[in-house]
Coordinates of C-alpha atoms in Angstrom, one line a residue:
X44 CA 60.1 116.0 100.8
X45 CA 63.8 115.6 101.5
X46 CA 65.3 112.2 100.7
X47 CA 68.6 112.5 102.5
X48 CA 71.9 110.6 102.2
X49 CA 74.7 110.9 104.7
X50 CA 78.4 110.8 103.8
X51 CA 80.8 110.7 106.7
X52 CA 84.6 111.2 106.8
X53 CA 87.2 110.9 109.5
X54 CA 85.7 113.7 111.5
X55 CA 82.8 111.4 112.3
X56 CA 85.2 108.8 113.8
X57 CA 87.2 111.4 115.7
X58 CA 84.0 112.1 117.8
X59 CA 84.3 108.5 119.1
X60 CA 88.1 108.6 119.7
X61 CA 90.5 111.4 119.3
X62 CA 93.3 109.1 118.3
X63 CA 91.8 108.9 114.8
X64 CA 93.1 112.5 114.4
X65 CA 96.7 111.6 115.4
X66 CA 98.1 109.8 112.3
X67 CA 101.6 111.3 112.4
X68 CA 101.9 110.9 116.1
X69 CA 101.3 107.1 115.7
X70 CA 104.0 106.3 113.1
X71 CA 106.0 104.1 115.4
X72 CA 102.9 102.4 116.7
X73 CA 101.7 101.8 113.2
X74 CA 105.1 100.4 112.2
X75 CA 105.0 98.0 115.1
X76 CA 101.5 96.9 114.1
X77 CA 102.8 96.1 110.6
X78 CA 105.6 94.0 112.1
X79 CA 103.5 92.2 114.7
X80 CA 100.0 92.0 113.4
X81 CA 100.4 92.5 109.6
X82 CA 100.2 89.6 107.2
X83 CA 101.7 90.5 103.8
X84 CA 101.1 87.8 101.1
X85 CA 102.1 87.7 97.4
X86 CA 99.4 86.5 95.0
X87 CA 99.5 82.9 93.8
X88 CA 98.7 84.3 90.4
X89 CA 102.0 86.3 90.2
X90 CA 104.8 85.1 88.0
X91 CA 108.0 83.9 89.7
X92 CA 110.0 87.0 88.9
X93 CA 107.1 89.2 90.2
X94 CA 106.9 87.2 93.4
X95 CA 110.6 87.5 94.0
X96 CA 110.8 91.2 93.3
X97 CA 107.8 92.1 95.4
X98 CA 109.0 90.0 98.4
X99 CA 112.6 91.3 98.1
X100 CA 111.7 95.0 97.7
X101 CA 109.1 95.0 100.5
X102 CA 111.4 93.1 102.8
X103 CA 114.3 95.4 102.1
X104 CA 112.2 98.4 103.2
X105 CA 110.7 96.6 106.2
X106 CA 114.1 95.6 107.5
X107 CA 115.5 99.1 107.0
X108 CA 112.7 100.7 109.1
X109 CA 112.3 97.9 111.6
X110 CA 114.3 99.6 114.4
X111 CA 113.4 103.2 113.6
X112 CA 111.9 105.2 116.4
X113 CA 109.1 107.9 116.1
X114 CA 111.6 110.7 115.4
X115 CA 113.4 108.7 112.7
X116 CA 110.2 107.8 111.0
X117 CA 109.1 111.5 111.0
X118 CA 112.5 112.3 109.3
X119 CA 111.3 110.3 106.3
X120 CA 108.5 112.9 105.8
X121 CA 110.8 115.8 106.5
X122 CA 113.1 114.5 103.7
X123 CA 110.1 113.8 101.4
X124 CA 109.2 117.5 101.9
X125 CA 112.7 118.4 100.8
X126 CA 112.2 116.3 97.7
X127 CA 108.9 118.1 97.0
X128 CA 110.6 121.5 97.4
X129 CA 113.3 120.4 94.9
X130 CA 110.6 119.5 92.3
X131 CA 108.8 122.8 92.7
X132 CA 111.9 125.0 92.9
X133 CA 113.6 123.4 89.9
X134 CA 111.9 125.0 86.8
X135 CA 113.3 122.5 84.3
X136 CA 111.9 119.6 86.3
X137 CA 108.5 121.3 86.9
X138 CA 108.2 122.1 83.2
X139 CA 109.2 118.6 82.1
X140 CA 106.6 117.1 84.4
X141 CA 103.8 119.4 83.3
X142 CA 104.5 118.5 79.7
X143 CA 104.6 114.8 80.5
X144 CA 101.7 112.7 79.4
X145 CA 102.1 110.7 82.6
X146 CA 101.1 113.6 84.7
X147 CA 97.4 113.1 84.4
X148 CA 95.3 116.3 84.2
X149 CA 91.7 116.7 85.2
X150 CA 89.2 119.6 85.1
X151 CA 87.9 118.5 88.5
X152 CA 91.1 118.2 90.5
X153 CA 94.7 119.5 90.7
X154 CA 97.3 117.5 88.9
X155 CA 100.3 115.8 90.6
X156 CA 102.6 118.8 90.2
X157 CA 100.1 121.1 91.8
X158 CA 99.7 118.6 94.7
X159 CA 103.4 118.5 95.1
X160 CA 103.4 122.3 95.3
X161 CA 100.7 122.0 98.0
X162 CA 102.9 119.6 100.0
X163 CA 105.8 122.0 99.7
X164 CA 103.7 125.0 100.8
X165 CA 101.9 123.4 103.6
X166 CA 104.9 121.5 104.9
X167 CA 107.1 124.7 104.9
X168 CA 104.5 127.0 106.4
X169 CA 102.9 124.7 109.0
X170 CA 105.0 121.5 109.2
X171 CA 104.7 118.0 107.8
X172 CA 102.0 117.0 110.3
X173 CA 99.6 119.3 108.4
X174 CA 100.1 117.6 105.0
X175 CA 97.2 115.4 104.0
X176 CA 98.5 111.8 104.3
X177 CA 96.9 110.9 101.0
X178 CA 99.0 113.5 99.1
X179 CA 102.5 111.9 99.9
X180 CA 102.0 109.0 97.4
X181 CA 102.2 111.6 94.6
X182 CA 105.9 111.8 95.3
X183 CA 106.3 108.1 94.6
X184 CA 105.0 108.7 91.1
X185 CA 107.0 111.9 90.6
X186 CA 110.2 110.2 91.7
X187 CA 109.8 107.5 89.0
X188 CA 109.5 110.3 86.4
X189 CA 112.6 112.3 87.4
X190 CA 115.1 109.8 88.9
X191 CA 117.2 109.7 85.8
X192 CA 117.4 113.4 85.1
X193 CA 120.7 115.4 85.6
X194 CA 118.9 117.7 88.1
X195 CA 117.8 114.8 90.3
X196 CA 121.3 113.1 90.1
X197 CA 122.7 116.4 91.5
X198 CA 120.0 116.6 94.2
X199 CA 120.8 112.9 95.1
X200 CA 124.4 113.7 96.1
X201 CA 123.1 114.7 99.5
X202 CA 121.6 112.3 102.1
X203 CA 117.8 112.0 101.9
X204 CA 115.9 109.3 103.8
X205 CA 112.9 109.4 101.5
X206 CA 115.1 108.8 98.4
X207 CA 117.0 106.0 100.2
X208 CA 113.8 104.2 100.8
X209 CA 112.5 104.7 97.3
X210 CA 115.8 103.1 96.0
X211 CA 115.5 100.2 98.5
X212 CA 112.0 99.7 97.3
X213 CA 113.4 98.8 93.9
X214 CA 116.2 96.6 95.1
X215 CA 115.2 94.2 92.4
X216 CA 114.2 96.0 89.2
X217 CA 111.0 94.6 87.9
X218 CA 110.3 97.1 85.2
X219 CA 112.9 98.9 83.0
X220 CA 112.9 102.6 84.0
X221 CA 113.6 103.5 80.4
X222 CA 110.5 101.9 79.0
X223 CA 107.7 104.4 78.2
X224 CA 104.9 104.0 80.7
X225 CA 106.9 102.2 83.3
X226 CA 106.0 104.8 85.9
X227 CA 102.7 103.1 86.9
X228 CA 104.1 99.5 87.4
X229 CA 107.3 100.9 89.1
X230 CA 105.2 102.9 91.5
X231 CA 102.8 100.1 92.4
X232 CA 105.6 97.5 92.8
X233 CA 108.0 99.7 94.8
X234 CA 108.5 98.2 98.3
X235 CA 108.4 101.6 100.0
X236 CA 105.2 102.6 98.2
X237 CA 103.7 99.4 99.4
X238 CA 105.0 99.9 103.0
X239 CA 103.6 103.4 103.1
X240 CA 100.2 102.2 102.2
X241 CA 100.3 99.4 104.8
X242 CA 101.7 101.7 107.4
X243 CA 98.8 104.2 107.1
X244 CA 96.2 101.5 107.0
X245 CA 97.7 99.9 110.1
X246 CA 97.6 103.3 111.9
X247 CA 94.0 103.8 110.9
X248 CA 93.2 100.2 112.2
X249 CA 94.1 101.9 115.6
X250 CA 94.9 98.7 117.6
X251 CA 91.5 97.3 116.7
X252 CA 89.4 100.4 117.5
X253 CA 88.3 100.6 113.9
X254 CA 86.5 97.2 114.1
X255 CA 85.5 97.1 117.8
X256 CA 83.6 100.1 119.1
X257 CA 83.9 98.9 122.7
X258 CA 87.5 100.0 122.5
X259 CA 86.6 103.6 121.6
X260 CA 87.5 106.1 124.3
X261 CA 84.3 108.1 124.0
X262 CA 81.8 105.3 123.3
X263 CA 80.2 105.6 126.7
X264 CA 79.9 109.4 126.5
X265 CA 77.8 109.3 123.3
X266 CA 74.0 109.1 123.3
X267 CA 73.8 106.2 121.0
X268 CA 70.0 106.1 120.8
X269 CA 69.9 109.8 119.9
X270 CA 72.6 109.3 117.3
X271 CA 70.8 106.3 115.9
X272 CA 67.6 108.3 115.6
X273 CA 69.5 111.1 113.7
X274 CA 71.1 108.5 111.4
X275 CA 67.7 107.0 110.6
X276 CA 66.6 110.3 109.1
X277 CA 68.9 109.4 106.2
X278 CA 67.8 106.9 103.5
X279 CA 71.4 106.0 102.7
X280 CA 74.6 105.9 104.7
X281 CA 78.0 106.3 103.0
X282 CA 81.4 106.3 104.6
X283 CA 84.8 107.5 103.3
X284 CA 86.4 105.8 106.2
X285 CA 87.7 102.2 106.5
X286 CA 86.5 101.7 110.0
X287 CA 83.2 99.9 110.9
X288 CA 81.9 102.5 113.3
X289 CA 79.0 103.9 111.3
X290 CA 77.4 100.5 110.5
X291 CA 77.9 99.3 114.1
X292 CA 76.2 102.3 115.8
X293 CA 73.4 102.6 113.2
X294 CA 72.9 98.8 112.8
X295 CA 72.3 99.5 109.2
X296 CA 74.1 98.8 105.9
X297 CA 76.9 101.3 105.2
X298 CA 78.3 101.7 101.7
X299 CA 82.1 102.2 102.0
X300 CA 83.3 104.2 99.0
X301 CA 87.0 103.8 99.7
X302 CA 86.9 100.3 101.0
X303 CA 86.9 98.9 104.6
X304 CA 88.4 96.4 107.0
X305 CA 86.8 93.1 105.9
X306 CA 86.7 89.7 107.4
X307 CA 86.3 88.2 103.9
X308 CA 89.1 88.1 101.4
X309 CA 87.8 88.7 97.9
X310 CA 91.2 88.6 96.1
X311 CA 94.5 90.3 95.8
X312 CA 95.3 93.8 94.6
X313 CA 98.3 94.5 92.4
X314 CA 99.7 91.0 93.2
X315 CA 99.6 91.2 97.0
X316 CA 97.3 91.0 99.9
X317 CA 97.5 92.6 103.4
X318 CA 95.5 91.6 106.5
X319 CA 95.6 92.6 110.1
X320 CA 95.0 90.3 113.1
X321 CA 92.7 91.3 115.9
X322 CA 92.4 88.7 118.6
X323 CA 91.1 85.6 116.7
X324 CA 89.8 87.6 113.7
X325 CA 91.6 88.6 110.6
X326 CA 90.7 91.8 108.6
X327 CA 91.6 92.1 105.0
X328 CA 92.5 95.5 103.5
X329 CA 92.7 94.8 99.8
X330 CA 89.9 97.1 98.6
X331 CA 91.0 100.1 100.6
X332 CA 91.8 103.1 98.5
X333 CA 94.6 105.2 100.1
X334 CA 96.4 107.8 98.1
X335 CA 95.9 110.9 95.9
X336 CA 92.9 111.4 93.7
X337 CA 94.5 110.9 90.3
X338 CA 96.7 107.8 90.7
X339 CA 94.8 105.9 93.4
X340 CA 91.2 106.8 92.8
X341 CA 91.2 107.2 89.0
X342 CA 94.2 105.7 87.2
X343 CA 94.5 102.6 89.4
X344 CA 91.0 101.6 88.6
X345 CA 91.6 101.9 84.8
X346 CA 94.9 99.9 85.0
X347 CA 93.4 97.3 87.3
X348 CA 90.4 96.8 84.9
X349 CA 92.7 96.5 81.9
X350 CA 95.4 94.3 83.4
X351 CA 94.8 92.9 86.9
X352 CA 91.2 91.7 86.4
X353 CA 92.5 89.2 83.9
X354 CA 94.8 87.7 86.5
X355 CA 94.0 84.8 88.7
X356 CA 93.1 85.7 92.3
X357 CA 92.7 89.4 91.5
X358 CA 90.1 91.3 93.5
X359 CA 87.8 93.4 91.4
X360 CA 88.2 97.1 92.0
X361 CA 85.0 99.1 92.5
X362 CA 84.4 102.6 91.1
X363 CA 83.4 104.8 94.1
X364 CA 81.7 107.3 91.8
X365 CA 79.6 104.7 90.1
X366 CA 78.5 103.1 93.5
X367 CA 77.6 106.5 94.8
X368 CA 75.6 107.6 91.7
X369 CA 73.7 104.3 91.4
X370 CA 72.6 104.2 95.0
X371 CA 71.6 107.9 95.0
X372 CA 69.5 107.3 92.0
X373 CA 67.8 104.2 93.5
X374 CA 66.6 106.1 96.5
X375 CA 65.7 109.4 94.6
X376 CA 68.1 111.3 96.9
X377 CA 67.8 115.1 96.6
X378 CA 69.7 116.1 99.8
X379 CA 73.3 115.2 100.6
X380 CA 74.6 115.6 104.1
X381 CA 78.4 115.7 104.7
X382 CA 79.7 115.1 108.3
X383 CA 83.3 115.2 109.1
X384 CA 84.4 115.2 105.5
X385 CA 87.5 117.1 104.2
X386 CA 86.8 117.3 100.4
X387 CA 90.5 118.1 99.5
X388 CA 91.2 114.7 98.1
X389 CA 87.7 113.5 97.3
X390 CA 87.0 115.5 94.1
X391 CA 85.5 112.4 92.5
X392 CA 82.8 112.3 95.2
X393 CA 81.9 115.9 94.6
X394 CA 81.9 115.5 90.8
X395 CA 79.8 112.4 91.1
X396 CA 77.2 114.2 93.2
X397 CA 77.1 117.1 90.7
X398 CA 76.7 114.7 87.8
X399 CA 73.9 112.8 89.6
X400 CA 72.0 116.0 90.4
X401 CA 72.4 117.3 86.8
X402 CA 71.8 114.1 84.8
X403 CA 68.8 113.2 86.8
X404 CA 67.3 116.7 86.8
X405 CA 66.9 116.8 90.5
X406 CA 64.8 119.9 91.4
X407 CA 66.2 122.1 94.2
X408 CA 69.0 119.8 95.3
X409 CA 70.4 120.5 98.7
X410 CA 73.8 119.9 100.3
X411 CA 74.4 120.3 104.0
X412 CA 78.0 120.5 105.2
X413 CA 78.8 120.0 108.9
X414 CA 82.2 121.5 109.8
X415 CA 84.3 121.6 112.9
X416 CA 85.7 125.1 112.6
X417 CA 86.2 128.0 110.2
X418 CA 89.3 126.5 108.7
X419 CA 87.4 123.4 107.8
X420 CA 84.6 125.5 106.4
X421 CA 87.0 127.4 104.1

């Protein structure tokens, strides 16, 4: 007998509303959401110098982008692509990064230099709109490793909007760049890195469509009863999305492996909190994981456990892999169904499933992968 678990990605939500597929086309709309509906608060547990730096650095970036239009916002990504190409096409920089102990390497996923290479390749061949939005944050980390090298200083002689914003994001220096290991706190406290995260979250919020299914353009064209019957064929429901669509249509508990829009604030993350207003309700975003596999979904968890969990008002970070494995085991799952999932940046999900099947000696495990087209299948 098959005990099935369903894992949905953004493709599931796109069936309800095509706007979930138009992230890059909504940059200006997302920026305006940050300005009008976003609530950025610094943790009461932060020290005075940390509060001042976070507020100043984020405000510097926000004021700089405030009056940018869609085209100008896209230029940020065009220039970020130029920076990625500089990294890949400068052998001395690439070699230095690959030798650095701050470029984390894994047997189950590409390292940050390889991801930078993919940004450069996809961006050049297809355009910035085809670059996975969770890959760009790799460049924040890379920047903080190369910004004092002679090669970068030469590259920086020419105007680049991405570099300008990274510098504005460190208007007040909180961590000495020359201190070993400063790359992590510099990246997490950079005002532009913070803005990018909040911008993408605000775009995904999609003017409240993520939390109110009545706003979805296709909601009346979907046979909700038939969908509910299909969903009920699965013992467990998991979502890699932040929206609340799956639990709303299924009327069942959904386990969000990458966080969700929540009406309850559980704490702050890296000394700040971000919420979005929707009518009279407020939705917190502090447990949302948005970014590349290595820094956001692996390293952040370790750092947060070692440092932030000891701070007052800090929200506990959850391990997606552990949540997945524990729940699969509790329901004796032997069949995983993927729907609308692009596994490119979710290696931890795939490795957790493999580990679960192997360590629990699941006989004849099955994986069903629903795909949109041949490109998705490949």
